[in-house]
């Protein structure tokens, strides 16, 4: 689990052991979007890999975030468009 504020303080982020990363409006406490990094690659139907790290402020406008998971993948997400723009593989998990 990890939390961070955007560089301008307009939004907050939290990543969790349930495989989600949430964008929050700090002033209201409203959840604005949920990125779900579920168990697409888990044939056993087990829980999704937990997310353990988070970085904010990437890109020219500061709208890119990086979310890392226990499965060796990191996801680059754009908070403005609410899209995953890239998935990076640190290592291949064992079968």
PDB file of C-alpha atoms in Angstrom:
ATOM      1  CA  UNK A   1       0.000   0.000   0.000  1.00  0.00           C
ATOM      2  CA  UNK A   2       1.252   3.479  -0.865  1.00  0.00           C
ATOM      3  CA  UNK A   3      -0.138   7.038  -0.950  1.00  0.00           C
ATOM      4  CA  UNK A   4       0.965  10.296  -2.562  1.00  0.00           C
ATOM      5  CA  UNK A   5      -0.240  13.770  -3.462  1.00  0.00           C
ATOM      6  CA  UNK A   6       0.097  15.285  -6.925  1.00  0.00           C
ATOM      7  CA  UNK A   7       2.777  17.988  -7.153  1.00  0.00           C
ATOM      8  CA  UNK A   8       0.083  20.694  -7.238  1.00  0.00           C
ATOM      9  CA  UNK A   9      -1.987  19.120  -4.424  1.00  0.00           C
ATOM     10  CA  UNK A  10      -5.165  18.926  -6.525  1.00  0.00           C
ATOM     11  CA  UNK A  11      -5.451  15.144  -6.224  1.00  0.00           C
ATOM     12  CA  UNK A  12      -4.264  12.336  -4.028  1.00  0.00           C
ATOM     13  CA  UNK A  13      -3.481   8.747  -4.982  1.00  0.00           C
ATOM     14  CA  UNK A  14      -3.585   5.500  -3.104  1.00  0.00           C
ATOM     15  CA  UNK A  15      -2.469   2.052  -4.234  1.00  0.00           C
ATOM     16  CA  UNK A  16      -3.528  -1.025  -2.336  1.00  0.00           C
ATOM     17  CA  UNK A  17      -3.050  -4.716  -1.709  1.00  0.00           C
ATOM     18  CA  UNK A  18      -6.358  -5.338  -3.526  1.00  0.00           C
ATOM     19  CA  UNK A  19      -4.723  -4.443  -6.871  1.00  0.00           C
ATOM     20  CA  UNK A  20      -6.336  -1.013  -7.244  1.00  0.00           C
ATOM     21  CA  UNK A  21      -4.989   2.516  -7.542  1.00  0.00           C
ATOM     22  CA  UNK A  22      -7.469   5.278  -6.727  1.00  0.00           C
ATOM     23  CA  UNK A  23      -7.500   8.973  -7.611  1.00  0.00           C
ATOM     24  CA  UNK A  24      -9.019  11.096  -4.844  1.00  0.00           C
ATOM     25  CA  UNK A  25     -10.170  14.701  -4.535  1.00  0.00           C
ATOM     26  CA  UNK A  26      -8.500  15.664  -1.236  1.00  0.00           C
ATOM     27  CA  UNK A  27     -10.859  18.541  -0.452  1.00  0.00           C
ATOM     28  CA  UNK A  28     -14.030  16.464  -0.751  1.00  0.00           C
ATOM     29  CA  UNK A  29     -12.723  12.961  -0.114  1.00  0.00           C
ATOM     30  CA  UNK A  30     -14.466  11.754  -3.290  1.00  0.00           C
ATOM     31  CA  UNK A  31     -12.920   8.928  -5.266  1.00  0.00           C
ATOM     32  CA  UNK A  32     -12.590  10.201  -8.844  1.00  0.00           C
ATOM     33  CA  UNK A  33     -11.331   7.049 -10.583  1.00  0.00           C
ATOM     34  CA  UNK A  34     -10.192   3.494  -9.867  1.00  0.00           C
ATOM     35  CA  UNK A  35      -7.501   1.764 -11.902  1.00  0.00           C
ATOM     36  CA  UNK A  36      -7.969  -2.003 -11.469  1.00  0.00           C
ATOM     37  CA  UNK A  37      -4.976  -4.221 -12.005  1.00  0.00           C
ATOM     38  CA  UNK A  38      -6.832  -7.447 -11.478  1.00  0.00           C
ATOM     39  CA  UNK A  39      -6.027 -11.087 -11.782  1.00  0.00           C
ATOM     40  CA  UNK A  40      -6.067 -11.332 -15.596  1.00  0.00           C
ATOM     41  CA  UNK A  41      -2.896 -13.416 -15.501  1.00  0.00           C
ATOM     42  CA  UNK A  42      -3.880 -15.561 -12.538  1.00  0.00           C
ATOM     43  CA  UNK A  43      -5.444 -18.751 -13.837  1.00  0.00           C
ATOM     44  CA  UNK A  44      -6.044 -20.060 -10.325  1.00  0.00           C
ATOM     45  CA  UNK A  45      -8.581 -17.305  -9.669  1.00  0.00           C
ATOM     46  CA  UNK A  46      -6.577 -16.120  -6.666  1.00  0.00           C
ATOM     47  CA  UNK A  47      -6.412 -12.546  -5.460  1.00  0.00           C
ATOM     48  CA  UNK A  48      -4.834  -9.879  -7.679  1.00  0.00           C
ATOM     49  CA  UNK A  49      -1.228  -8.921  -6.980  1.00  0.00           C
ATOM     50  CA  UNK A  50      -0.891  -6.149  -4.441  1.00  0.00           C
ATOM     51  CA  UNK A  51       0.420  -2.731  -5.419  1.00  0.00           C
ATOM     52  CA  UNK A  52       3.382  -1.703  -3.344  1.00  0.00           C
ATOM     53  CA  UNK A  53       4.789   1.547  -4.700  1.00  0.00           C
ATOM     54  CA  UNK A  54       3.609   4.744  -6.292  1.00  0.00           C
ATOM     55  CA  UNK A  55       5.246   7.747  -7.966  1.00  0.00           C
ATOM     56  CA  UNK A  56       3.540  10.920  -9.182  1.00  0.00           C
ATOM     57  CA  UNK A  57       4.348  14.003 -11.225  1.00  0.00           C
ATOM     58  CA  UNK A  58       5.646  12.390 -14.408  1.00  0.00           C
ATOM     59  CA  UNK A  59       5.359  13.871 -17.870  1.00  0.00           C
ATOM     60  CA  UNK A  60       5.396  17.484 -19.016  1.00  0.00           C
ATOM     61  CA  UNK A  61       2.160  18.360 -17.186  1.00  0.00           C
ATOM     62  CA  UNK A  62       2.746  16.097 -14.181  1.00  0.00           C
ATOM     63  CA  UNK A  63      -0.206  13.845 -15.061  1.00  0.00           C
ATOM     64  CA  UNK A  64       1.657  10.529 -15.244  1.00  0.00           C
ATOM     65  CA  UNK A  65       1.855   8.154 -12.309  1.00  0.00           C
ATOM     66  CA  UNK A  66       3.779   4.930 -11.896  1.00  0.00           C
ATOM     67  CA  UNK A  67       2.265   2.088  -9.889  1.00  0.00           C
ATOM     68  CA  UNK A  68       4.356  -0.990  -9.063  1.00  0.00           C
ATOM     69  CA  UNK A  69       3.030  -4.391  -8.105  1.00  0.00           C
ATOM     70  CA  UNK A  70       4.163  -7.522  -6.329  1.00  0.00           C
ATOM     71  CA  UNK A  71       3.928  -9.426  -9.623  1.00  0.00           C
ATOM     72  CA  UNK A  72       6.931  -7.588 -11.103  1.00  0.00           C
ATOM     73  CA  UNK A  73       4.882  -5.244 -13.280  1.00  0.00           C
ATOM     74  CA  UNK A  74       4.729  -1.468 -13.146  1.00  0.00           C
ATOM     75  CA  UNK A  75       1.933   0.491 -14.809  1.00  0.00           C
ATOM     76  CA  UNK A  76       2.253   4.003 -16.211  1.00  0.00           C
ATOM     77  CA  UNK A  77      -1.130   5.746 -15.966  1.00  0.00           C
ATOM     78  CA  UNK A  78      -2.377   9.159 -17.074  1.00  0.00           C
ATOM     79  CA  UNK A  79      -4.618  10.686 -14.419  1.00  0.00           C
ATOM     80  CA  UNK A  80      -6.186  13.192 -16.827  1.00  0.00           C
ATOM     81  CA  UNK A  81      -7.348  10.643 -19.401  1.00  0.00           C
ATOM     82  CA  UNK A  82      -7.665   7.886 -16.750  1.00  0.00           C
ATOM     83  CA  UNK A  83      -5.905   5.416 -19.046  1.00  0.00           C
ATOM     84  CA  UNK A  84      -3.045   2.970 -18.581  1.00  0.00           C
ATOM     85  CA  UNK A  85      -0.441   4.089 -21.125  1.00  0.00           C
ATOM     86  CA  UNK A  86       2.177   1.386 -20.568  1.00  0.00           C
ATOM     87  CA  UNK A  87       2.901  -1.758 -18.587  1.00  0.00           C
ATOM     88  CA  UNK A  88       6.526  -2.468 -17.730  1.00  0.00           C
ATOM     89  CA  UNK A  89       7.731  -5.974 -16.877  1.00  0.00           C
ATOM     90  CA  UNK A  90      10.569  -6.050 -14.338  1.00  0.00           C
ATOM     91  CA  UNK A  91      10.770  -9.826 -14.473  1.00  0.00           C
ATOM     92  CA  UNK A  92       8.701 -12.745 -15.655  1.00  0.00           C
ATOM     93  CA  UNK A  93       6.924 -14.449 -12.747  1.00  0.00           C
ATOM     94  CA  UNK A  94       7.439 -18.210 -12.466  1.00  0.00           C
ATOM     95  CA  UNK A  95       4.688 -20.386 -13.967  1.00  0.00           C
TER      96      UNK A  95
END
